[in-house]
Amino acid sequence: AQSVTQPDIHITVSEGASLELRCNYSYGATPYLFWYVQSPGQGLQLLLKYFSGDTLVQGIKGFEAEFKRSQSSFNLRKPSVHWSDAAEYFCAVGAVEYGNKLVFGAGTILRVKS
Amino acid sequence: DTAVSQTPKYLVTQMGNDKSIKCEQNLGHDTMYWYKQDSKKFLKIMFSYNNKELIINETVPNRFSPKSPDKAHLNLHINSLELGDSAVYFCASSQAYGGRYEQYFGPGTRLTVT
């Protein structure tokens, strides 16, 4: 069965501090992976994506993520968090073999303290 | 220009009623999806259509009937609404082939059944 785990429900970081949000997946096919961000009452915005190739991918708003096949992980990082980054972050996994449906993690709520 | 749009944004109705949600994308994608986000923010695929053909039909009650008049539109009709149908429904679109599988989401429709 396909599953995505985001172990941290909430994370609080100080503005200017670095951030890492964890994502682990279990998938029976070659996956592609995404991170999405959702602000309260809003839709999902694509932050970054990994299909193949270079395992370190850059996204919008200064985010990056690293795909580690051996650890089945796709962790999201940002070197310096801004107050506007406070939102909920979702990791998602898909595969062509499964009709491109996305399986989402439960989300991590990021709080930024000034 | 809005890439994926949904109407209405909010829908409040009583149990037993029938309602529809409409979705349109102007990205030229060939695949569209419906996802349900429950009160705990968990996102789950419901349906997907590729060029008007139903590709994915997850374990969704028969009261939910998607319709795709063309590849730019995907509507969701719900019969005999129940309290448990209260959720945010997101439409998304992507390409099914060619390696660019990222899904773009609409703003969501918040359905409240009373």
CSV table of C-alpha atoms in Angstrom, one decimal:
chain,number,residue,atom,x,y,z
A,1,ALA,CA,0.0,0.0,0.0
A,2,GLN,CA,1.1,3.5,-0.7
A,3,SER,CA,1.6,5.8,2.3
A,4,VAL,CA,3.3,9.0,3.2
A,5,THR,CA,4.3,9.9,6.7
A,6,GLN,CA,5.0,13.4,8.0
A,7,PRO,CA,6.1,12.6,11.6
A,8,ASP,CA,5.8,16.2,12.9
A,9,ILE,CA,2.2,17.5,13.3
A,10,HIS,CA,3.5,20.9,14.5
A,11,ILE,CA,6.8,22.6,14.3
A,12,THR,CA,7.7,26.0,15.8
A,13,VAL,CA,10.8,27.9,14.7
A,14,SER,CA,12.1,31.4,15.3
A,15,GLU,CA,12.1,33.8,12.4
A,16,GLY,CA,15.5,33.6,10.7
A,17,ALA,CA,16.2,30.1,11.9
A,18,SER,CA,16.6,27.1,9.6
A,19,LEU,CA,13.8,24.7,9.0
A,20,GLU,CA,13.6,21.0,8.1
A,21,LEU,CA,10.2,19.2,7.6
A,22,ARG,CA,10.4,15.5,7.3
A,23,CYS,CA,8.6,13.2,4.8
A,24,ASN,CA,8.9,9.5,4.5
A,25,TYR,CA,7.1,7.4,2.0
A,26,SER,CA,6.3,3.8,1.2
A,27,TYR,CA,5.5,3.1,-2.4
A,28,GLY,CA,5.4,0.1,-4.7
A,29,ALA,CA,6.5,1.9,-7.8
A,30,THR,CA,9.0,4.5,-8.9
A,31,PRO,CA,7.6,7.6,-7.2
A,32,TYR,CA,7.7,11.3,-8.0
A,33,LEU,CA,7.3,13.6,-5.1
A,34,PHE,CA,6.0,17.1,-4.3
A,35,TRP,CA,5.8,19.5,-1.5
A,36,TYR,CA,2.7,21.7,-1.3
A,37,VAL,CA,1.9,24.6,1.1
A,38,GLN,CA,-1.5,25.6,2.3
A,39,SER,CA,-2.3,28.9,4.0
A,40,PRO,CA,-5.5,29.1,6.1
A,41,GLY,CA,-8.6,29.0,4.0
A,42,GLN,CA,-6.5,28.7,0.8
A,43,GLY,CA,-5.8,26.1,-1.8
A,44,LEU,CA,-2.6,24.2,-2.2
A,45,GLN,CA,0.4,25.8,-3.8
A,46,LEU,CA,3.2,23.7,-5.3
A,47,LEU,CA,6.5,24.4,-3.7
A,48,LEU,CA,8.7,22.0,-5.5
A,49,LYS,CA,8.8,18.7,-7.3
A,50,TYR,CA,11.1,15.7,-7.9
A,51,PHE,CA,10.7,13.4,-10.8
A,52,SER,CA,14.2,12.1,-11.5
A,53,GLY,CA,17.8,13.2,-11.8
A,54,ASP,CA,19.5,15.5,-9.3
A,55,THR,CA,18.3,14.5,-5.9
A,56,LEU,CA,18.5,18.1,-4.5
A,57,VAL,CA,15.7,20.2,-5.9
A,58,GLN,CA,15.0,23.9,-5.6
A,59,GLY,CA,11.6,25.4,-5.3
A,60,ILE,CA,9.9,28.7,-4.8
A,61,LYS,CA,10.2,31.0,-1.8
A,62,GLY,CA,13.7,29.7,-1.1
A,63,PHE,CA,12.7,26.1,-0.3
A,64,GLU,CA,14.7,23.1,-1.3
A,65,ALA,CA,14.2,19.3,-0.8
A,66,GLU,CA,16.4,16.3,-1.0
A,67,PHE,CA,15.3,12.9,-2.3
A,68,LYS,CA,17.0,10.0,-0.5
A,69,ARG,CA,16.0,6.8,-2.1
A,70,SER,CA,17.8,4.6,0.5
A,71,GLN,CA,15.9,6.3,3.3
A,72,SER,CA,12.6,6.7,1.3
A,73,SER,CA,12.6,10.3,2.4
A,74,PHE,CA,12.0,13.7,0.8
A,75,ASN,CA,12.7,16.3,3.4
A,76,LEU,CA,12.0,20.0,2.9
A,77,ARG,CA,14.5,22.6,4.0
A,78,LYS,CA,14.8,26.3,4.2
A,79,PRO,CA,17.9,28.1,5.6
A,80,SER,CA,16.1,31.1,7.0
A,81,VAL,CA,12.4,31.1,7.8
A,82,HIS,CA,10.3,34.2,7.4
A,83,TRP,CA,7.1,35.0,9.3
A,84,SER,CA,5.2,34.6,6.1
A,85,ASP,CA,6.2,30.9,5.8
A,86,ALA,CA,3.7,30.1,8.6
A,87,ALA,CA,1.3,27.6,7.0
A,88,GLU,CA,0.6,23.9,6.7
A,89,TYR,CA,3.0,21.9,4.5
A,90,PHE,CA,2.0,18.7,2.7
A,91,CYS,CA,4.3,16.1,1.2
A,92,ALA,CA,2.7,14.1,-1.7
A,93,VAL,CA,3.8,11.1,-3.7
A,94,GLY,CA,2.6,9.9,-7.1
A,95,ALA,CA,3.4,7.4,-9.8
A,96,VAL,CA,2.4,6.9,-13.3
A,97,GLU,CA,1.8,3.2,-12.5
A,98,TYR,CA,-1.0,4.3,-10.1
A,99,GLY,CA,-2.7,6.7,-12.5
A,100,ASN,CA,-0.9,9.7,-11.2
A,101,LYS,CA,-3.1,10.0,-8.1
A,102,LEU,CA,-1.3,11.8,-5.3
A,103,VAL,CA,-1.1,10.2,-1.8
A,104,PHE,CA,-0.6,12.9,0.8
A,105,GLY,CA,0.9,13.0,4.2
A,106,ALA,CA,-1.1,14.3,7.1
A,107,GLY,CA,0.6,17.7,6.9
A,108,THR,CA,2.9,19.7,9.2
A,109,ILE,CA,1.8,23.0,10.7
A,110,LEU,CA,4.6,25.5,10.8
A,111,ARG,CA,4.5,28.3,13.3
A,112,VAL,CA,7.0,31.1,13.2
A,113,LYS,CA,7.8,33.1,16.3
A,114,SER,CA,9.3,36.5,16.1
B,1,ASP,CA,-5.3,34.4,-15.2
B,2,THR,CA,-6.7,31.7,-12.9
B,3,ALA,CA,-5.2,28.3,-13.8
B,4,VAL,CA,-7.7,26.0,-12.0
B,5,SER,CA,-11.0,27.6,-10.9
B,6,GLN,CA,-13.8,26.2,-8.9
B,7,THR,CA,-17.4,27.4,-8.2
B,8,PRO,CA,-18.8,27.9,-5.8
B,9,LYS,CA,-16.2,28.7,-3.1
B,10,TYR,CA,-18.6,28.1,-0.3
B,11,LEU,CA,-21.7,25.8,-0.3
B,12,VAL,CA,-24.0,25.5,2.7
B,13,THR,CA,-26.9,23.1,2.3
B,14,GLN,CA,-29.2,20.8,4.2
B,15,MET,CA,-29.0,17.0,4.5
B,16,GLY,CA,-30.8,15.2,1.7
B,17,ASN,CA,-30.2,18.0,-0.9
B,18,ASP,CA,-28.4,17.5,-4.2
B,19,LYS,CA,-25.5,19.9,-5.1
B,20,SER,CA,-22.9,20.4,-7.8
B,21,ILE,CA,-19.4,21.8,-7.8
B,22,LYS,CA,-17.8,22.9,-11.1
B,23,CYS,CA,-14.1,23.0,-12.0
B,24,GLU,CA,-12.3,24.4,-15.0
B,25,GLN,CA,-8.7,24.5,-16.0
B,26,ASN,CA,-7.0,26.6,-18.6
B,27,LEU,CA,-3.6,25.0,-18.4
B,28,GLY,CA,-4.2,22.7,-21.4
B,29,HIS,CA,-3.8,19.6,-19.2
B,30,ASP,CA,-5.4,16.3,-20.1
B,31,THR,CA,-6.1,15.0,-16.6
B,32,MET,CA,-8.3,16.4,-13.9
B,33,TYR,CA,-8.9,15.2,-10.3
B,34,TRP,CA,-11.2,15.6,-7.3
B,35,TYR,CA,-9.7,15.5,-3.8
B,36,LYS,CA,-11.5,15.7,-0.5
B,37,GLN,CA,-9.9,17.4,2.5
B,38,ASP,CA,-11.6,16.4,5.7
B,39,SER,CA,-11.8,18.4,9.0
B,40,LYS,CA,-8.4,17.1,10.0
B,41,LYS,CA,-6.9,18.5,6.8
B,42,PHE,CA,-6.3,15.0,5.4
B,43,LEU,CA,-6.4,15.0,1.6
B,44,LYS,CA,-7.6,12.0,-0.3
B,45,ILE,CA,-8.1,11.3,-4.0
B,46,MET,CA,-11.7,10.7,-5.1
B,47,PHE,CA,-11.7,10.6,-8.9
B,48,SER,CA,-9.6,11.4,-11.9
B,49,TYR,CA,-10.4,11.8,-15.5
B,50,ASN,CA,-8.1,11.7,-18.5
B,51,ASN,CA,-9.5,13.2,-21.7
B,52,LYS,CA,-13.1,12.8,-20.4
B,53,GLU,CA,-12.5,9.1,-19.5
B,54,LEU,CA,-12.7,8.0,-15.8
B,55,ILE,CA,-9.4,6.7,-14.7
B,56,ILE,CA,-9.5,6.6,-10.9
B,57,ASN,CA,-12.6,5.9,-8.8
B,58,GLU,CA,-11.6,5.4,-5.2
B,59,THR,CA,-14.0,4.0,-2.7
B,60,VAL,CA,-16.4,6.8,-2.9
B,61,PRO,CA,-20.2,6.4,-2.3
B,62,ASN,CA,-22.4,6.2,-5.4
B,63,ARG,CA,-24.0,9.4,-4.3
B,64,PHE,CA,-20.9,11.2,-5.8
B,65,SER,CA,-20.9,11.4,-9.6
B,66,PRO,CA,-18.2,13.2,-11.5
B,67,LYS,CA,-18.8,14.3,-15.1
B,68,SER,CA,-16.3,15.6,-17.6
B,69,PRO,CA,-17.9,17.3,-20.6
B,70,ASP,CA,-14.5,18.1,-22.0
B,71,LYS,CA,-10.9,17.8,-20.9
B,72,ALA,CA,-10.9,21.4,-19.4
B,73,HIS,CA,-13.9,20.8,-17.2
B,74,LEU,CA,-14.7,18.4,-14.4
B,75,ASN,CA,-17.8,18.7,-12.3
B,76,LEU,CA,-18.9,16.9,-9.2
B,77,HIS,CA,-22.5,16.1,-8.4
B,78,ILE,CA,-23.5,14.9,-5.0
B,79,ASN,CA,-26.9,13.4,-4.3
B,80,SER,CA,-28.6,13.1,-0.9
B,81,LEU,CA,-26.0,15.0,1.0
B,82,GLU,CA,-25.0,13.7,4.4
B,83,LEU,CA,-23.4,15.4,7.4
B,84,GLY,CA,-20.2,13.5,6.7
B,85,ASP,CA,-19.9,15.0,3.3
B,86,SER,CA,-18.9,18.3,4.9
B,87,ALA,CA,-15.4,19.0,3.8
B,88,VAL,CA,-13.3,21.0,1.4
B,89,TYR,CA,-13.3,19.7,-2.1
B,90,PHE,CA,-10.3,20.5,-4.3
B,91,CYS,CA,-10.1,20.1,-8.1
B,92,ALA,CA,-6.7,19.6,-9.6
B,93,SER,CA,-5.2,19.1,-13.1
B,94,SER,CA,-2.0,17.8,-14.6
B,95,GLN,CA,-0.6,16.1,-17.6
B,96,ALA,CA,-0.7,12.3,-17.7
B,97,TYR,CA,2.2,11.8,-19.9
B,98,GLY,CA,5.5,13.4,-20.9
B,99,GLY,CA,7.1,13.5,-17.5
B,100,ARG,CA,5.5,16.7,-16.2
B,101,TYR,CA,3.1,15.3,-13.7
B,102,GLU,CA,2.8,18.1,-11.2
B,103,GLN,CA,-0.8,18.8,-10.2
B,104,TYR,CA,-2.2,22.3,-9.9
B,105,PHE,CA,-5.0,22.8,-7.4
B,106,GLY,CA,-8.0,25.0,-7.5
B,107,PRO,CA,-8.9,27.2,-4.5
B,108,GLY,CA,-11.3,24.6,-3.0
B,109,THR,CA,-15.0,24.5,-2.3
B,110,ARG,CA,-16.0,24.4,1.3
B,111,LEU,CA,-19.1,22.3,1.6
B,112,THR,CA,-21.1,22.5,4.8
B,113,VAL,CA,-24.0,20.1,5.3
B,114,THR,CA,-26.4,21.0,8.1
